Short mmCIF file of C-alpha atoms in Angstrom, two decimals:
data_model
loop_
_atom_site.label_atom_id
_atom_site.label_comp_id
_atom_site.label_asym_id
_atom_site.label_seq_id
_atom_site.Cartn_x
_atom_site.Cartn_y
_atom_site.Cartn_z
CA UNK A 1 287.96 -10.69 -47.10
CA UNK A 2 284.85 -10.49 -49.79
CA UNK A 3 283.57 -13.10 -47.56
CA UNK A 4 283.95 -12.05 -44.13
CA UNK A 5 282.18 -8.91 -45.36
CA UNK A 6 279.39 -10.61 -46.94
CA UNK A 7 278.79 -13.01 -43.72
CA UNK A 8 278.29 -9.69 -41.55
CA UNK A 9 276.43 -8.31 -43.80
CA UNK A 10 273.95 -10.23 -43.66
CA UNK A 11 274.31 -11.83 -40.23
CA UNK A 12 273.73 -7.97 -39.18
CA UNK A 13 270.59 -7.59 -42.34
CA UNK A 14 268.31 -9.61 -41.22
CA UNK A 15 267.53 -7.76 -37.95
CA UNK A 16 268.21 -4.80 -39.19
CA UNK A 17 265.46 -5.60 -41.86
CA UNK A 18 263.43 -7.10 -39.21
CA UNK A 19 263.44 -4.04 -36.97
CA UNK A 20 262.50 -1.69 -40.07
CA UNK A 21 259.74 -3.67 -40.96
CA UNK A 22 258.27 -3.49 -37.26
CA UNK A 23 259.14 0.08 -36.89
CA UNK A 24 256.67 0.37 -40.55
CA UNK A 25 254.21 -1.51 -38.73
CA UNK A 26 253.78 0.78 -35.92
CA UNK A 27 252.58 3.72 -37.35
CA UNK A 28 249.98 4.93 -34.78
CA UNK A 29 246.28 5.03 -35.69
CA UNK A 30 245.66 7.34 -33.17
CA UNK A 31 248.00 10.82 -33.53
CA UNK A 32 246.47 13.01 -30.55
CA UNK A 33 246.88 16.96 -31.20
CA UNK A 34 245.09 19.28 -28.83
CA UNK A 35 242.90 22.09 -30.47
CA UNK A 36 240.67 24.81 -29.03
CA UNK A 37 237.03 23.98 -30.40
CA UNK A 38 234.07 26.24 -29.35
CA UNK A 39 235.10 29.48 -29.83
CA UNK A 40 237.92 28.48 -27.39
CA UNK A 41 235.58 27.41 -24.68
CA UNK A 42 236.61 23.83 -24.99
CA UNK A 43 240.16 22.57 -25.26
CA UNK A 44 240.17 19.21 -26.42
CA UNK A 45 242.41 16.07 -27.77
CA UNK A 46 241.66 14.58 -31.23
CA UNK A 47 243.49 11.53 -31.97
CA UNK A 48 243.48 12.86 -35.59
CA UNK A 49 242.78 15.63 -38.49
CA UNK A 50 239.22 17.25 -37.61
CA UNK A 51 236.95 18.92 -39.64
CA UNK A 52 234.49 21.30 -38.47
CA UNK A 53 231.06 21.40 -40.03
CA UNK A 54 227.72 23.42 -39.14
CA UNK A 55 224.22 23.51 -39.94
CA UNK A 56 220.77 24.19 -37.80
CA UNK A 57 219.51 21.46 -35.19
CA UNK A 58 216.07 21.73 -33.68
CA UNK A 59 216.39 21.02 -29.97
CA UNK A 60 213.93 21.34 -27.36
CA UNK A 61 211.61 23.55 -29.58
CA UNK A 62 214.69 25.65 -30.03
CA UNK A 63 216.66 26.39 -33.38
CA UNK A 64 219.80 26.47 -32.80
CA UNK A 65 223.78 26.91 -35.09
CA UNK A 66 225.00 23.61 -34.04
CA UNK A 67 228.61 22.96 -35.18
CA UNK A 68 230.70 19.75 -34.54
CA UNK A 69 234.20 18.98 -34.67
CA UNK A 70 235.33 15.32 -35.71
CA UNK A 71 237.91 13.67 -36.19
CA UNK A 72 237.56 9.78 -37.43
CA UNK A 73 240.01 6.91 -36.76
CA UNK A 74 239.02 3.23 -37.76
CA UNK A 75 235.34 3.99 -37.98
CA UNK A 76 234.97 5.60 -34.85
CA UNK A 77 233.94 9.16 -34.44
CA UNK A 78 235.47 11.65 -32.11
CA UNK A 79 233.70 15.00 -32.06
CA UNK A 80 232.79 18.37 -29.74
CA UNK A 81 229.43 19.85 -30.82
CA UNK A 82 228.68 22.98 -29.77
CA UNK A 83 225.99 25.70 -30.28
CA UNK A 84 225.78 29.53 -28.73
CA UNK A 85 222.39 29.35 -26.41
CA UNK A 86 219.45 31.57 -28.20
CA UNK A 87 218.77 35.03 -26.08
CA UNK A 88 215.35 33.48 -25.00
CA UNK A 89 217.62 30.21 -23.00
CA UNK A 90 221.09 32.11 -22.51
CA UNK A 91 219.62 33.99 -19.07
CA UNK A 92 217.34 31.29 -17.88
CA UNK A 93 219.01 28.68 -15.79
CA UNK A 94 215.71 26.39 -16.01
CA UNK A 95 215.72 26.83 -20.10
CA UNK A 96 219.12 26.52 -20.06
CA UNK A 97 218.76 22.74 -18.16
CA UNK A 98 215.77 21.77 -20.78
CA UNK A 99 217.80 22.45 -23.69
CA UNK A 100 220.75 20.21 -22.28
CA UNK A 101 218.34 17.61 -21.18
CA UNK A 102 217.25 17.50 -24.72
CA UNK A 103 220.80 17.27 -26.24
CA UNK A 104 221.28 14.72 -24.17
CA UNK A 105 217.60 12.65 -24.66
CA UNK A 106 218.95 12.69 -28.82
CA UNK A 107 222.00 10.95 -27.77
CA UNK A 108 219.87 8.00 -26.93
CA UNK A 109 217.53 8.42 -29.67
CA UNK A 110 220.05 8.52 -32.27
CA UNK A 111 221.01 5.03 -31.52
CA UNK A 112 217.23 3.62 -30.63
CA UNK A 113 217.86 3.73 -27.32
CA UNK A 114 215.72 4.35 -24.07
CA UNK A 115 216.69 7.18 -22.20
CA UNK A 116 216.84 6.70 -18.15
CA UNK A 117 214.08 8.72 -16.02
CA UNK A 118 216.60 10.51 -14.25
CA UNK A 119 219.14 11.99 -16.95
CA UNK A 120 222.99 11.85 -16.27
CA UNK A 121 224.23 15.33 -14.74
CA UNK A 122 225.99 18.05 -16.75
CA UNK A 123 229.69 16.60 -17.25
CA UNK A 124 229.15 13.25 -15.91
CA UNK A 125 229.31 10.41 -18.46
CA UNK A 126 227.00 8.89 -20.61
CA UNK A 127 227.16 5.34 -22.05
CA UNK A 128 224.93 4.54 -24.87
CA UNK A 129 224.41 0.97 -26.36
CA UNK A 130 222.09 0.34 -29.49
CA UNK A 131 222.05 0.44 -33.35
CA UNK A 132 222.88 3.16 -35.36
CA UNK A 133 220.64 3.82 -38.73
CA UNK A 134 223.52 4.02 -40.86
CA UNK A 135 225.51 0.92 -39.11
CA UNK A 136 225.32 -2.42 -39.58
CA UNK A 137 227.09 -3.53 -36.29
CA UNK A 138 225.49 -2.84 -32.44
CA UNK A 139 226.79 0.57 -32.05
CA UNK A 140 227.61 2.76 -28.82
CA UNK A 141 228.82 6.41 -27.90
CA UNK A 142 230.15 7.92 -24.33
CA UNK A 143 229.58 11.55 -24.43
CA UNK A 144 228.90 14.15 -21.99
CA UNK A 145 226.97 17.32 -21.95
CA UNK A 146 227.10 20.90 -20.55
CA UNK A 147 226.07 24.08 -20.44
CA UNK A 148 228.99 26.57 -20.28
CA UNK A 149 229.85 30.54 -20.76
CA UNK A 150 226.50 31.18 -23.33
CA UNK A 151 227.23 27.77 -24.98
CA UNK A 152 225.44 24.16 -25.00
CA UNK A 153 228.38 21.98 -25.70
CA UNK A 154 228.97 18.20 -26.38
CA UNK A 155 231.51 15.61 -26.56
CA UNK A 156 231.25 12.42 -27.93
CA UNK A 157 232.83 9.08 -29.03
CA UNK A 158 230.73 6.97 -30.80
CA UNK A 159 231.47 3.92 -32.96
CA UNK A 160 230.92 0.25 -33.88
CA UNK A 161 231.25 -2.11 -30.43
CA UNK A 162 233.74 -4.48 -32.40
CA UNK A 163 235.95 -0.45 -33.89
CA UNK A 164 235.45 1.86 -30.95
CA UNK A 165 237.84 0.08 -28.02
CA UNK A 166 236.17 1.77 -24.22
CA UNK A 167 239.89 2.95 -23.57
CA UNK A 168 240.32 5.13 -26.70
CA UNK A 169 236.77 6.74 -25.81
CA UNK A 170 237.90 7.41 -22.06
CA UNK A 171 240.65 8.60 -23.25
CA UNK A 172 238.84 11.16 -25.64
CA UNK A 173 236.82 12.32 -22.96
CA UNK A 174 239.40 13.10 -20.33
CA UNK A 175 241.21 15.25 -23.00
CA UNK A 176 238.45 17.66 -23.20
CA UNK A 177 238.13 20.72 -21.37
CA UNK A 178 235.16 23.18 -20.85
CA UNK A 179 236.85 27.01 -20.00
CA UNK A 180 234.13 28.04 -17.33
#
């Protein structure tokens, strides 16, 4: 009897033991929650914790209260920036344009990057390749940029070539949402 019990015991163990040990395995690196960001002008999905920081950015001769909300996974940054447009850009359509053209002129600069003559539209992608100051590996970012309800707002993936995978980026950027 002592033996029949021991043989299914363990006949039933070890893949019992073997599917708990996957199942440990699999805990996701990516855990997307969606969050309104922005004053709750932009809905977006963060494939982990954020944190919300915000200090002043010159931009396009402009000072602006630029805050950014990140959340990193594997070494790869996922983040909406965002800033209210000053009184002197919020009215002007033309300003307005300059100031995003600049946000998105930085995006190349911060990885020593040339910018193209003609500078992706509000909303439409933008794929950056270069090196980062503070990385040692060829870096690159998609983002996108626009101009929305008083705000100049960005979203951005950005990361290591070899930790930031092109899907997980896409996949970033069509989870976030810009309330017009």
């Amino acid at each position: 009897m002592i033996s029949t019990l021991f043989r299914f015991m363990l006949k039933n163990a070890l893949p019992i033991l073997a599917a708990a040990l996957l199942l440990a395995a699999c805990s996701p690196e990516h855990d997307w929650r969606e969050l309104d960001v922005a004053d709750g002008r932009v809905r977006a999905a963060f494939p982990a914790r954020v944190q919300t920081e915000t200090r002043e950015l010159a931009l396009g001769g402009k000072t602006l209260k630029f805050s950014l909300t990140a959340a990193e996974v594997n070494q790869a940054v996922y983040a909406v920036g965002y800033a209210p447009l000053p009184a002197s850009v919020a009215g002007d359509a033309a300003a307005s344009q300059a100031l995003a053209g600049a946000l998105v002129q930085s995006l190349y600069a911060n990885l020593g990057a040339d910018a193209p003559d003609i500078l992706p539209a509000q909303g439409q992608d933008i794929e950056v390749h270069g090196q980062a100051a503070n990385a040692g590996a060829r870096s690159w970012m998609l983002a996108r940029v626009w101009v929305a309800n008083g705000m100049l707002i960005e979203a951005v993936a950005a990361g290591a070539e070899n930790k930031l995978a092109p899907e997980r980026a896409r996949e970033f950027m069509n989870g976030v949402r810009v309330h017009r």
